[in-house]
Every structure is written in structure tokens, then in C-alpha cells.
Tab-separated table of C-alpha atoms and ligand atoms in Angstrom:
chain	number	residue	atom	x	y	z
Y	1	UNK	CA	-27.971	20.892	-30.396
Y	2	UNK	CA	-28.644	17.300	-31.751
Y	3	UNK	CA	-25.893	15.084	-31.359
Y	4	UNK	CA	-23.945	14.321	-34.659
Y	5	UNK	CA	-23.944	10.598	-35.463
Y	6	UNK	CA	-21.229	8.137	-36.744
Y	7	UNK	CA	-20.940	4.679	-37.748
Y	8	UNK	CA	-24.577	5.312	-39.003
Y	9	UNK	CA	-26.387	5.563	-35.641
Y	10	UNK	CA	-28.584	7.774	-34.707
Y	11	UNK	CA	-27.875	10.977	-33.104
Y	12	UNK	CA	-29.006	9.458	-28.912
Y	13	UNK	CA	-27.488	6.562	-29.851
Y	14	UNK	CA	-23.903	8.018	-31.078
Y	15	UNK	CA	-24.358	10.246	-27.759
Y	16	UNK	CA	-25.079	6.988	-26.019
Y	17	UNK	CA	-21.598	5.099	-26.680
Y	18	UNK	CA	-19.721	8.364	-26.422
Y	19	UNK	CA	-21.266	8.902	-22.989
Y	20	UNK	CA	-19.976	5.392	-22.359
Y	21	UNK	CA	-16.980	5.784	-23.221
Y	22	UNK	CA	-16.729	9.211	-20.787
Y	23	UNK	CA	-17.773	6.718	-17.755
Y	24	UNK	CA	-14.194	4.931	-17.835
Y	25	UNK	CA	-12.013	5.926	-15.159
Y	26	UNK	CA	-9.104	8.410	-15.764
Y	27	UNK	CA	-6.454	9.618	-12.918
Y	28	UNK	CA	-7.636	12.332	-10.736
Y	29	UNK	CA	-10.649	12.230	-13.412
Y	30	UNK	CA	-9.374	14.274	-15.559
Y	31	UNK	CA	-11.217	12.715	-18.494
Y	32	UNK	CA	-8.160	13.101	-20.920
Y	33	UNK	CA	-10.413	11.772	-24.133
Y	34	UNK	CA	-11.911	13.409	-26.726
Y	35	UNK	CA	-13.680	11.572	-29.753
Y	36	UNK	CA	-14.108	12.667	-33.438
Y	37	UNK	CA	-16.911	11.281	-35.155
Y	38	UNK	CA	-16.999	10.558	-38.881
Y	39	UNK	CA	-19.889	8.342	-40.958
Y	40	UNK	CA	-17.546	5.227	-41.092
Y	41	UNK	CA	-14.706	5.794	-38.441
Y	42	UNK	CA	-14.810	7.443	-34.291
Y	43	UNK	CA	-11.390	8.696	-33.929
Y	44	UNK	CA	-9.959	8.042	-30.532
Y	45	UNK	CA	-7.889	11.170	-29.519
Y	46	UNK	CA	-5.704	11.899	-26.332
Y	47	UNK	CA	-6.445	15.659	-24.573
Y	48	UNK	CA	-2.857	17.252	-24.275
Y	49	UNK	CA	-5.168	20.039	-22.334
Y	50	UNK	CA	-6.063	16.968	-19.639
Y	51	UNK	CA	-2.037	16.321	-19.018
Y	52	UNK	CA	-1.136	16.008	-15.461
Y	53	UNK	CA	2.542	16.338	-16.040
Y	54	UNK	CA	4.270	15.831	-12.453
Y	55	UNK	CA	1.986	12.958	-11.490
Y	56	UNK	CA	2.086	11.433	-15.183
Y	57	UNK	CA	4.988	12.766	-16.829
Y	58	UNK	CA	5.358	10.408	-20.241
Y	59	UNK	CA	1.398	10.243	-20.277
Y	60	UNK	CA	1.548	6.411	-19.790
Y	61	UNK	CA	-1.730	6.935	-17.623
Y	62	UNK	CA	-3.327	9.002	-19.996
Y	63	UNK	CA	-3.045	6.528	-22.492
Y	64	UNK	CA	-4.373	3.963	-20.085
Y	65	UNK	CA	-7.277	5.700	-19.320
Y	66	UNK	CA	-8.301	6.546	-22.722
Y	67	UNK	CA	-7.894	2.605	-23.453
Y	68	UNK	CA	-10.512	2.511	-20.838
Y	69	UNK	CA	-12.711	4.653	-22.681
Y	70	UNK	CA	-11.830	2.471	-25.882
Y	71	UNK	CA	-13.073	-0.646	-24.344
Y	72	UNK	CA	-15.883	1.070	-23.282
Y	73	UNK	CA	-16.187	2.741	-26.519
Y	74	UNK	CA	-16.352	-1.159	-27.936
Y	75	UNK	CA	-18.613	-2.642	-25.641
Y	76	UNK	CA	-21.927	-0.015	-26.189
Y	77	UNK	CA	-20.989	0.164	-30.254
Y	78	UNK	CA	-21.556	-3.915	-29.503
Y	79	UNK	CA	-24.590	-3.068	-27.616
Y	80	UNK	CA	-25.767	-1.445	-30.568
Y	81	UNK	CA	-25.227	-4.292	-32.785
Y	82	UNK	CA	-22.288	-3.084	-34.448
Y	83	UNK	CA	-19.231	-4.868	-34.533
Y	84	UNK	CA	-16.280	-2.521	-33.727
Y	85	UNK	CA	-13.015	-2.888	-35.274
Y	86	UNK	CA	-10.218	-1.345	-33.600
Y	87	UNK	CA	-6.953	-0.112	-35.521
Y	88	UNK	CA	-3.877	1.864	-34.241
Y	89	UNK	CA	-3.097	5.068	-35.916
Y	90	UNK	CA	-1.704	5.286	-39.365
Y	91	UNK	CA	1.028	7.486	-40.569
Y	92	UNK	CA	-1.938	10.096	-41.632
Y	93	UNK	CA	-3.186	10.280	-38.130
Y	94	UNK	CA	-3.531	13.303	-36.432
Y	95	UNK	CA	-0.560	12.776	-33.582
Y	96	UNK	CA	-3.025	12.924	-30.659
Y	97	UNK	CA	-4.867	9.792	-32.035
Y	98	UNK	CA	-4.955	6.799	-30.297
Y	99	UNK	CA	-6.853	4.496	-31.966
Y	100	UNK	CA	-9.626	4.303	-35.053
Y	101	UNK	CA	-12.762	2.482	-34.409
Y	102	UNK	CA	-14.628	1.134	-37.360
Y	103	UNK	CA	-17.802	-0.334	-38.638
Y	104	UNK	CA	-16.782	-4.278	-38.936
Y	105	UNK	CA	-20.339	-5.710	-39.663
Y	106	UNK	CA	-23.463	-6.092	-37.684
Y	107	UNK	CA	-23.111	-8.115	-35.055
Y	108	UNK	CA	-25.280	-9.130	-31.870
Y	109	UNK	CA	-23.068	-9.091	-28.308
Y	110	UNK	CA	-22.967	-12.054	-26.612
Y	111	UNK	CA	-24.461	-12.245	-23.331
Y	112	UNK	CA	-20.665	-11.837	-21.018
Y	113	UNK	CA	-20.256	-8.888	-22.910
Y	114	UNK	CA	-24.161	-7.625	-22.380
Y	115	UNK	CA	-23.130	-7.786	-18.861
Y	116	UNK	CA	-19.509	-5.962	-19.031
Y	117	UNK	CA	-21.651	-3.033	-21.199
Y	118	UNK	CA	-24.232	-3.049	-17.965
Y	119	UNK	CA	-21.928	-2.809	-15.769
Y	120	UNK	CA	-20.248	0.842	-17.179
Y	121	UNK	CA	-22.510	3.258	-15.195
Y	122	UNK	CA	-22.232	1.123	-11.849
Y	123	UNK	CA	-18.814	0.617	-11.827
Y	124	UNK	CA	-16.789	3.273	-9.733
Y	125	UNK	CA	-13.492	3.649	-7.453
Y	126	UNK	CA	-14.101	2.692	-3.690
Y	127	UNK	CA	-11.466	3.657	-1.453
Y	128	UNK	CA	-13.236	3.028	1.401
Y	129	UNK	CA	-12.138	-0.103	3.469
Y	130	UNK	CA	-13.526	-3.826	2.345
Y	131	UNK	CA	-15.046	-6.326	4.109
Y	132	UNK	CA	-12.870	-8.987	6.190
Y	133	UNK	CA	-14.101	-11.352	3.397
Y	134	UNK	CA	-11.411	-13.147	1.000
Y	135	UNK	CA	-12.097	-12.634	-2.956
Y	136	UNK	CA	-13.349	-16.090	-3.759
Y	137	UNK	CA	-11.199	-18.205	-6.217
Y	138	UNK	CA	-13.476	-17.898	-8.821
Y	139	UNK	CA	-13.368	-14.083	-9.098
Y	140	UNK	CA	-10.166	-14.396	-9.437
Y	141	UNK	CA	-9.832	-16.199	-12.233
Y	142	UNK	CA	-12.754	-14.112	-14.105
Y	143	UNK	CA	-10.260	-11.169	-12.861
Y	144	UNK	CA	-6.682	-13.432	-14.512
Y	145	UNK	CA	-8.661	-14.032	-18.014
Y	146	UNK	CA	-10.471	-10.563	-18.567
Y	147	UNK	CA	-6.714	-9.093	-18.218
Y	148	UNK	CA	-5.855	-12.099	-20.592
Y	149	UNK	CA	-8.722	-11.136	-23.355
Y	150	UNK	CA	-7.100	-8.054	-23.695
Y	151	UNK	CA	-3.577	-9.178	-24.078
Y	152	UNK	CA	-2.542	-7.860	-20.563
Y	153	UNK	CA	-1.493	-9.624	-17.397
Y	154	UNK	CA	-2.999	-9.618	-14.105
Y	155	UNK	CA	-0.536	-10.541	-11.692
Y	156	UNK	CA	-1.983	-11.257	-8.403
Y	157	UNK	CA	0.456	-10.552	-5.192
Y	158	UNK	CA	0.830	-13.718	-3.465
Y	159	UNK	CA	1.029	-13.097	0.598
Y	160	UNK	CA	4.932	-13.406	0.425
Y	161	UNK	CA	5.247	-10.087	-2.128
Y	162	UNK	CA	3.332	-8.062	0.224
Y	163	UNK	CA	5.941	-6.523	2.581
Y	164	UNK	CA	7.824	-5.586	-0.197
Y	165	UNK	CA	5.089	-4.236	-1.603
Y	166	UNK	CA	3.795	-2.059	0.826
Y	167	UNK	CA	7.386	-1.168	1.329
Y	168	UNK	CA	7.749	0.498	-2.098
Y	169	UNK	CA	4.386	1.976	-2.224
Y	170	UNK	CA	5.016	3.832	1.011
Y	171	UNK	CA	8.751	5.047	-0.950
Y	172	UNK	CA	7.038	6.041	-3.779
Y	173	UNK	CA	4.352	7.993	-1.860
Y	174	UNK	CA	6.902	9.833	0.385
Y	175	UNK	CA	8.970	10.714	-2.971
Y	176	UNK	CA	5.571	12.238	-4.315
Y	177	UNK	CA	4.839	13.821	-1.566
Y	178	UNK	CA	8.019	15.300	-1.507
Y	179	UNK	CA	7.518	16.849	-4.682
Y	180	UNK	CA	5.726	20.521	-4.736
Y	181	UNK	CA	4.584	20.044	-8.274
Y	182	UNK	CA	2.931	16.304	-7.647
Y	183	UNK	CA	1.139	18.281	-4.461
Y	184	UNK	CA	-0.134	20.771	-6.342
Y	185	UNK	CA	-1.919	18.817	-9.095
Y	186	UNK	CA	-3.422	16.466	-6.248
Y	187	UNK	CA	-4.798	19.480	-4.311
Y	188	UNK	CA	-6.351	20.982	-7.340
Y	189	UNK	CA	-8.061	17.964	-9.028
Y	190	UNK	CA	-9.313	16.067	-5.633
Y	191	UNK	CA	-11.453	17.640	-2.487
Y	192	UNK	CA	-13.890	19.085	-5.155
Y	193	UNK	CA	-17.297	19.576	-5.117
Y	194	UNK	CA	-19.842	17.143	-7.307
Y	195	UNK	CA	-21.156	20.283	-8.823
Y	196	UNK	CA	-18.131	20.298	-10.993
Y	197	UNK	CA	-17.795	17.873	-13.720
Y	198	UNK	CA	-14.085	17.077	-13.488
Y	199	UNK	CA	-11.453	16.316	-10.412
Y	200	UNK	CA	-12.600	14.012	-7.588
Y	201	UNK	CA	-15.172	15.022	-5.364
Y	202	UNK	CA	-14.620	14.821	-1.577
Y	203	UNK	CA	-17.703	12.508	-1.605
Y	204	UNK	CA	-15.583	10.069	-3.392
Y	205	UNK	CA	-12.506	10.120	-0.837
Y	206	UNK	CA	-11.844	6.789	1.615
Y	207	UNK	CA	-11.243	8.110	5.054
Y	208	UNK	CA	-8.412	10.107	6.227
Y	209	UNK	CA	-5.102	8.508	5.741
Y	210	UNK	CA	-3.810	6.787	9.063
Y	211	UNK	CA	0.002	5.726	9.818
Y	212	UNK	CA	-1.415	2.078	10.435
Y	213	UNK	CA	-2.691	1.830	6.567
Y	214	UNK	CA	-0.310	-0.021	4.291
Y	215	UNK	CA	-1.991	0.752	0.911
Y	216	UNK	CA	-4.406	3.123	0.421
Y	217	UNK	CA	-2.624	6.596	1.428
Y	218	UNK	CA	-3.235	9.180	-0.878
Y	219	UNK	CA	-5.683	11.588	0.604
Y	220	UNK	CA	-8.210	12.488	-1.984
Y	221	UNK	CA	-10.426	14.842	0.231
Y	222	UNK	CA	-9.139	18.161	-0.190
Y	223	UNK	CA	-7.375	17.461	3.699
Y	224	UNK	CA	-11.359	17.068	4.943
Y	225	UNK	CA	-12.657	13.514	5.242
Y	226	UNK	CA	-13.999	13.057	8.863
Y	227	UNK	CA	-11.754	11.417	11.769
Y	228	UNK	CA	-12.102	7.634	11.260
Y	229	UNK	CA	-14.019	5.651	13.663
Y	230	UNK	CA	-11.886	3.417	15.895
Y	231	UNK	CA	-11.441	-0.008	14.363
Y	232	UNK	CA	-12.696	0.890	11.094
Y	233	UNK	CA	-9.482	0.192	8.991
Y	234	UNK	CA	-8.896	-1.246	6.017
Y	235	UNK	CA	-8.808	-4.836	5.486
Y	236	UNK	CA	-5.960	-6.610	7.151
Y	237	UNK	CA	-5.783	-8.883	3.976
Y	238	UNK	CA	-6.576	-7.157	0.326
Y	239	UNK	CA	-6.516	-8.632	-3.155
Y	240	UNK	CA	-3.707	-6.531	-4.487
Y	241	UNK	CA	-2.920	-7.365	-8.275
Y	242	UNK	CA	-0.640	-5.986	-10.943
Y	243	UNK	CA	-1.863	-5.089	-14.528
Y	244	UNK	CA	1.032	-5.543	-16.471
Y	245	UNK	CA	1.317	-5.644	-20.256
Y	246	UNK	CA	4.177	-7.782	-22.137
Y	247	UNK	CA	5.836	-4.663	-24.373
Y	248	UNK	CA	5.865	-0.896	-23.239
Y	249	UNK	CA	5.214	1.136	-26.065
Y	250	UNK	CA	2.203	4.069	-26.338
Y	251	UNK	CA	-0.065	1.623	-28.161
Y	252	UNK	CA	0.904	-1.017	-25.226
Y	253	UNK	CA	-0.413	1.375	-22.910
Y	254	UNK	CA	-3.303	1.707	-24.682
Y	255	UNK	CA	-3.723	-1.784	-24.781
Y	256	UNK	CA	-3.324	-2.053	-21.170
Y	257	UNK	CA	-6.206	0.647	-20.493
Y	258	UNK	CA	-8.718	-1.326	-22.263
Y	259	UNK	CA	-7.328	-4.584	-20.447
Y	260	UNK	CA	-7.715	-2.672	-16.803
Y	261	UNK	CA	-11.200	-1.755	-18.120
Y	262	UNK	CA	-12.405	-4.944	-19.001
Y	263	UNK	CA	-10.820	-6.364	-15.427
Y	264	UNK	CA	-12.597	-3.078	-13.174
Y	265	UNK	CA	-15.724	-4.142	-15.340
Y	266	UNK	CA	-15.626	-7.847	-15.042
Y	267	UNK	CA	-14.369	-6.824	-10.653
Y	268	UNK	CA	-18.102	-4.758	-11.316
Y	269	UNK	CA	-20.542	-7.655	-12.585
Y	270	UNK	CA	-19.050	-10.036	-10.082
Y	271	UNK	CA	-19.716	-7.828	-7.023
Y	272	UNK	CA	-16.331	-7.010	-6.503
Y	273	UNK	CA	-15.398	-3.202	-5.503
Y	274	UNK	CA	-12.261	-1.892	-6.703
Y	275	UNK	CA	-9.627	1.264	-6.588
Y	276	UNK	CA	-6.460	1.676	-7.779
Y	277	UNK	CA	-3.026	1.948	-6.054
Y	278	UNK	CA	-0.893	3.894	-8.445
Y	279	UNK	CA	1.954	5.708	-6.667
Y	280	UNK	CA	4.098	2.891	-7.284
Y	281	UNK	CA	3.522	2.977	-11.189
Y	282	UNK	CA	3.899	6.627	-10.943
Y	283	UNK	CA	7.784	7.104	-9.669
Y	284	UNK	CA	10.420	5.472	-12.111
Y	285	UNK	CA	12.279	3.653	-9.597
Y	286	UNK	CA	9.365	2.387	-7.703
Y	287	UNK	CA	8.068	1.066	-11.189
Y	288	UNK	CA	11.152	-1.057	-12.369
Y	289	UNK	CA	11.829	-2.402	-8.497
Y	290	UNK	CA	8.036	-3.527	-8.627
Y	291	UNK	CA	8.973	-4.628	-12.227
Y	292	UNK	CA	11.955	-6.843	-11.109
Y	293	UNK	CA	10.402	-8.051	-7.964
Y	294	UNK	CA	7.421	-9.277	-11.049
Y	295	UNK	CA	10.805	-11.922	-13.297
Y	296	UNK	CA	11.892	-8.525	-15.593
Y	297	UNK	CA	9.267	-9.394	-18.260
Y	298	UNK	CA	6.623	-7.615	-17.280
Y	299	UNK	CA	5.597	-4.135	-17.405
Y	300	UNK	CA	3.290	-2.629	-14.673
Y	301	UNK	CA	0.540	-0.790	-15.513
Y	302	UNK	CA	-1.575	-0.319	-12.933
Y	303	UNK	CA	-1.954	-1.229	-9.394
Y	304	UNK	CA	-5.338	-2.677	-8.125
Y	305	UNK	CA	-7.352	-3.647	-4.799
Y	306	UNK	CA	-10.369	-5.546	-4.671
Y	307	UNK	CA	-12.487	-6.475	-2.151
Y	308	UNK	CA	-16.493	-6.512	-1.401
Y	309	UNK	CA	-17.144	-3.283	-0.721
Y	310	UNK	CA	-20.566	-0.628	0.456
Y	311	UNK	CA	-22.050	1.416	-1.887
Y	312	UNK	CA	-20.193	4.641	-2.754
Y	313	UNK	CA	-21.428	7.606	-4.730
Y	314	UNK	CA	-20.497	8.043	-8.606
Y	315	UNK	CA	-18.359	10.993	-9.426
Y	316	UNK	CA	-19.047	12.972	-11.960
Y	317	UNK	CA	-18.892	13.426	-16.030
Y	318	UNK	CA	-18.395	16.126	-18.924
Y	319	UNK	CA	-21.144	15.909	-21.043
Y	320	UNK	CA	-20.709	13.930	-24.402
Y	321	UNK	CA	-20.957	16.927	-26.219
Y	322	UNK	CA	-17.873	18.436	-24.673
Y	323	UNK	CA	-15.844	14.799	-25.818
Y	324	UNK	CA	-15.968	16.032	-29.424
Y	325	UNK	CA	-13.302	17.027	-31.131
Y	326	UNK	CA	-14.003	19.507	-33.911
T	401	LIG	C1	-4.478	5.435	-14.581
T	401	LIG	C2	-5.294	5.681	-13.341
T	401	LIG	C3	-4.672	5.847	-12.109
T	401	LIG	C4	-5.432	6.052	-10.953
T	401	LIG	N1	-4.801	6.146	-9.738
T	401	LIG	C5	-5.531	6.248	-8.596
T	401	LIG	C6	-4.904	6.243	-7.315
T	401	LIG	O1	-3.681	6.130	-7.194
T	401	LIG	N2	-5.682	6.314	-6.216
T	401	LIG	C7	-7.043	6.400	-6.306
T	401	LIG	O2	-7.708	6.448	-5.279
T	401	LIG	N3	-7.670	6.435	-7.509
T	401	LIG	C8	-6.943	6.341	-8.651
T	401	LIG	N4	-7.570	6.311	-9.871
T	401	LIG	C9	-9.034	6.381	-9.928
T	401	LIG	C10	-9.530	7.737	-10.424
T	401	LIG	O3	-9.315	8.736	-9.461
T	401	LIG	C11	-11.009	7.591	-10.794
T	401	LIG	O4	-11.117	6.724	-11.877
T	401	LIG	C12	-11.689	8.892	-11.151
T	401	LIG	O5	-11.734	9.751	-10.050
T	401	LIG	C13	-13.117	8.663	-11.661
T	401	LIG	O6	-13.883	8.019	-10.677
T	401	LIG	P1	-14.578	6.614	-10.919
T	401	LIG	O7	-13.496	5.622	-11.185
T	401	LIG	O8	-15.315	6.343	-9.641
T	401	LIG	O9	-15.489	6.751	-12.094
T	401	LIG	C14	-6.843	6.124	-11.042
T	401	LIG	C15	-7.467	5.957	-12.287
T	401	LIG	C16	-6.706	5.718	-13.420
T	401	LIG	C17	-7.393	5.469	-14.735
């Protein structure tokens, strides 16, 4: 089939930015996106088929991630020279869309952004454990104002916030784990193979939860990940940060998506690995403790780690085609 165009590209150039946009990351990678394509607007569209409804029950993540496929959906149309403009949906909208991307004028992306747009296909989750090295003071401003370009907040835990911290994410991992619906959508979207295009391959899972780790304890392989090797444990001293947005409505979330994007792809050209700590986001309570503990203003988002991580293998896509809604 050839690709159907939009925006007036050519057909492997309108599958181009829609495989883009399918790169972004989405919880237990369910891809919740789809995208439909006229000659002068792509249509942004949440998947109520991709729900994950004990993890995610209000489909605050699903919105994020699709903001993630937005931004990425932004930076390759700039990579083509067009310059996107991005509007919520009007009262006409279909009720699954998320945002309208038009056609604002030709346009040619500046370099920072050249390197955010190269940086789609290599960036990925790494739960493995980081080097003992400390995230230099310059990432983590580039980290602070790519949150800030996208009108979201990254709040960086300072070493005092972290026992409390860790204390709520292991509450809010015992109260998932607690919950027989929560287990079942883990065990069926993570531990897959990387034939299958959807659901997190075991090839992407850290190692084996241990009772020493204070972060990272979701098991994403299926129950299978090999004993760890003595000593190799995560790093005693992580950059933990908080994306938080200022107002919590559905296009705030959406908002916040493209703002975690552009911080995981700004993490990716600077060397930085990342993953994402979300059980604490996940459980109500969890969420508005972190959220006091934060001043009261703030709304988190997302939880992230970063650190300088090895290589780790990419997990895998639908195809483009299958992102289209007819
Ligand atoms: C909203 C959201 C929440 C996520 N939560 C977690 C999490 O708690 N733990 C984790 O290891 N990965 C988490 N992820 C990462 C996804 O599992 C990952 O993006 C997906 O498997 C695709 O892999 P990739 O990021 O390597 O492309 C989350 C991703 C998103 C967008």
C-alpha cells in the first residue's frame, strides 16, 4: 500500500513523521496513539482499545504518552521543513482527539532541535543500574529548561526528599501489587517476546527486583530476568526528578507528555540514560502525598531516573500503517 500523505508531503515522508511519532514511549508500550491524516491537518487521537484501566484508570498516562508522540510528531514535521502548529480540540472534534497539528509555514529547524529529532530512534528506557557517576550540573539544567520549553516543571529531588521518597514509592508498589487487576495487566504486557510489536520485551527488563533496591522495583521480565551478580546494584545515588505540570486538566496532561518527551530526548543527546518510576503517580494517595511533599502547586506527572547508562536493546513498534485512523 503507499502511504497516504498530509500536510503535503510525500507519501515516505508522511510515513516518516508518523513512524516518529510511534517511537515515543507509552506505559507498558502499549502505543495508545493513532493519527488521522488530512491535506492540511494530522489529527492526534487517543486509542480507547490501548486503555490499561487498573494501572491508569483516568488515562492521565495515556494522555502523556500520546503528548510524547505529539512532540515527536513536531520535531520530524520540523525536520521536514514544515512548521507545525499545534491546537487543542475544538467543540467539532471527534472526543478521542487530542490535539490538531497544522501546516504553519515553511520553516527550517534550528540546529537544538535537529538534534532532539536525531535523537528519537536512540532514545529508549534503561532499567538497568547506572554508573556510580553524578549527572553533571550542566545536564541538569538542559534537563530543568527542556521541561520549562514545554510549560512543565522538572523538579529535581534534592538528597533530603529521598527517604520519603523511596518511602512512598515502596507504598504505592505494595498497594499495586496488592491489586489482582494491576497484576494482571503487568503480566500480560511485560516478559514478551521482541517478535511482538507491543508490551515490553523481557530483553528490555533491568534485573530481578532485590529487597535492597529503593527505586526501581517493578519486575518487567515476565518473573525471568537472570539472578543478579553480587554487587551489581543500582546506583547508591540516582538523579530522581519530578515532571510536574502547573494545572491538571486532559490537555495539561497532554502538555506534560510532550514536556517529558522533550526532557527523555534532551536526557538522550546529552548521553544521559533514563527510565521512569511511575508507581507513585499511579496510586491516588501516593500522588497527592508526593504532591504535598512538592509546596501543593504542583502536579506530578511522571517520575524519572537518570544516570549514564550501557547500551540496551530498543523495544519494539506497530508499523505506521497500523497508527491510522480511518
Ligand atoms: C506514562 C509512562 C509511564 C511509564 N512507567 C514506567 C515504569 O513505571 N517503569 C518502567 O520501567 N517503565 C515505565 N515506562 C516506560 C515504558 O515501559 C516504555 O516507554 C515502553 O516500554 C517503550 O520502551 P522505550 O521507552 O524503550 O521505547 C513508562 C512510560 C510512560 C510513557
Amino acid at each position: 500500500m503507499t502511504f497516504p500523505t498530509a500536510l503535503g508531503l510525500p507519501p515516505e515522508r508522511t510515513e516518516h513523521v508518523i513512524r516518529c511519532a510511534g517511537l515515543a514511549p507509552s506505559l507498558h508500550n502499549r502505543q495508545p496513539w493513532l493519527f488521522r491524516l488530512g491535506e492540511h491537518v494530522i489529527e492526534v487521537h487517543a486509542d480507547p482499545q490501548r486503555r490499561l484501566p487498573a494501572t491508569d484508570p483516568d488515562d492521565r498516562e495515556l494522555r502523556l504518552s500520546c503528548g510524547a508522540a505529539l512532540l515527536n510528531l513536531r520535531l520530524a514535521l520540523e525536520h521536514e521543513g514544515l512548521r507545525p502548529v499545534v491546537d487543542p480540540p475544538s467543540s467539532m472534534s471527534a472526543p478521542t482527539v487530542l490535539a490538531e497539528v497544522r501546516d504553519g509555514g515553511r520553516a527550517e529547524q534550528a540546529p537544538a532541535e535537529r538534534e532532539l529529532h536525531d535523537a528519537i530512534p536512540r532514545r529508549r528506557t534503561n532499567r538497568r543500574p547506572f554508573q556510580e557517576i553524578p549527572v553533571s550540573t550542566t545536564d541538569r539544567h538542559a534537563l530543568i529548561n527542556a521541561a520549562q520549553r514545554e510549560q512543565g516543571w522538572l523538579h529535581v529531588l534534592a538528597r533530603t526528599e529521598l527517604d520519603a521518597f523511596a518511602e512512598l514509592a515502596q507504598r504505592a508498589h505494595r498497594v499495586q501489587l496488592d491489586d489482582e487487576r494491576f497484576r494482571a495487566e503487568l503480566e500480560r504486557w511485560t516478559g514478551r517476546s521482541r517478535q511482538v510489536s507491543e508490551g515490553v520485551p523481557t530483553a528490555s527488563a533491568g534485573p530481578r527486583p532485590e529487597p535492597q533496591d529503593l527505586w526501581v522495583v517493578r519486575d518487567f521480565s515476565g518473573g525471568s530476568a537472570p539472578e543478579r551478580v553480587a554487587g551489581k546494584d543500582f546506583e547508591r545515588d540516582p538523579l530522581l526528578a519530578v515532571l510536574c505540570s502547573h494545572h491538571d486538566s486532559r490537555a495539561d496532561d497532554v502538555r506534560a507528555g510532550q514536556a517529558m518527551q522533550r526532557v527523555l530526548l534532551t536526557a538522550c543527546a546529552h548521553g544521559l540514560s533514563a527510565s521512569l518510576l511511575s508507581q507513585v503517580v499511579e496510586v491516588q494517595d501516593t500522588r497527592d502525598e508526593l504532591r504535598r511533599m512538592l509546596g501543593g502547586s504542583l502536579h506530578p506527572q511522571a517520575v524519572l531516573r537518570f544516570g549514564y547508562g550501557s547500551p540496551v536493546p530498543e523495544t519494539p513498534r506497530r508499523d505506521p500503517a497500523d497508527l491510522l485512523f480511518d
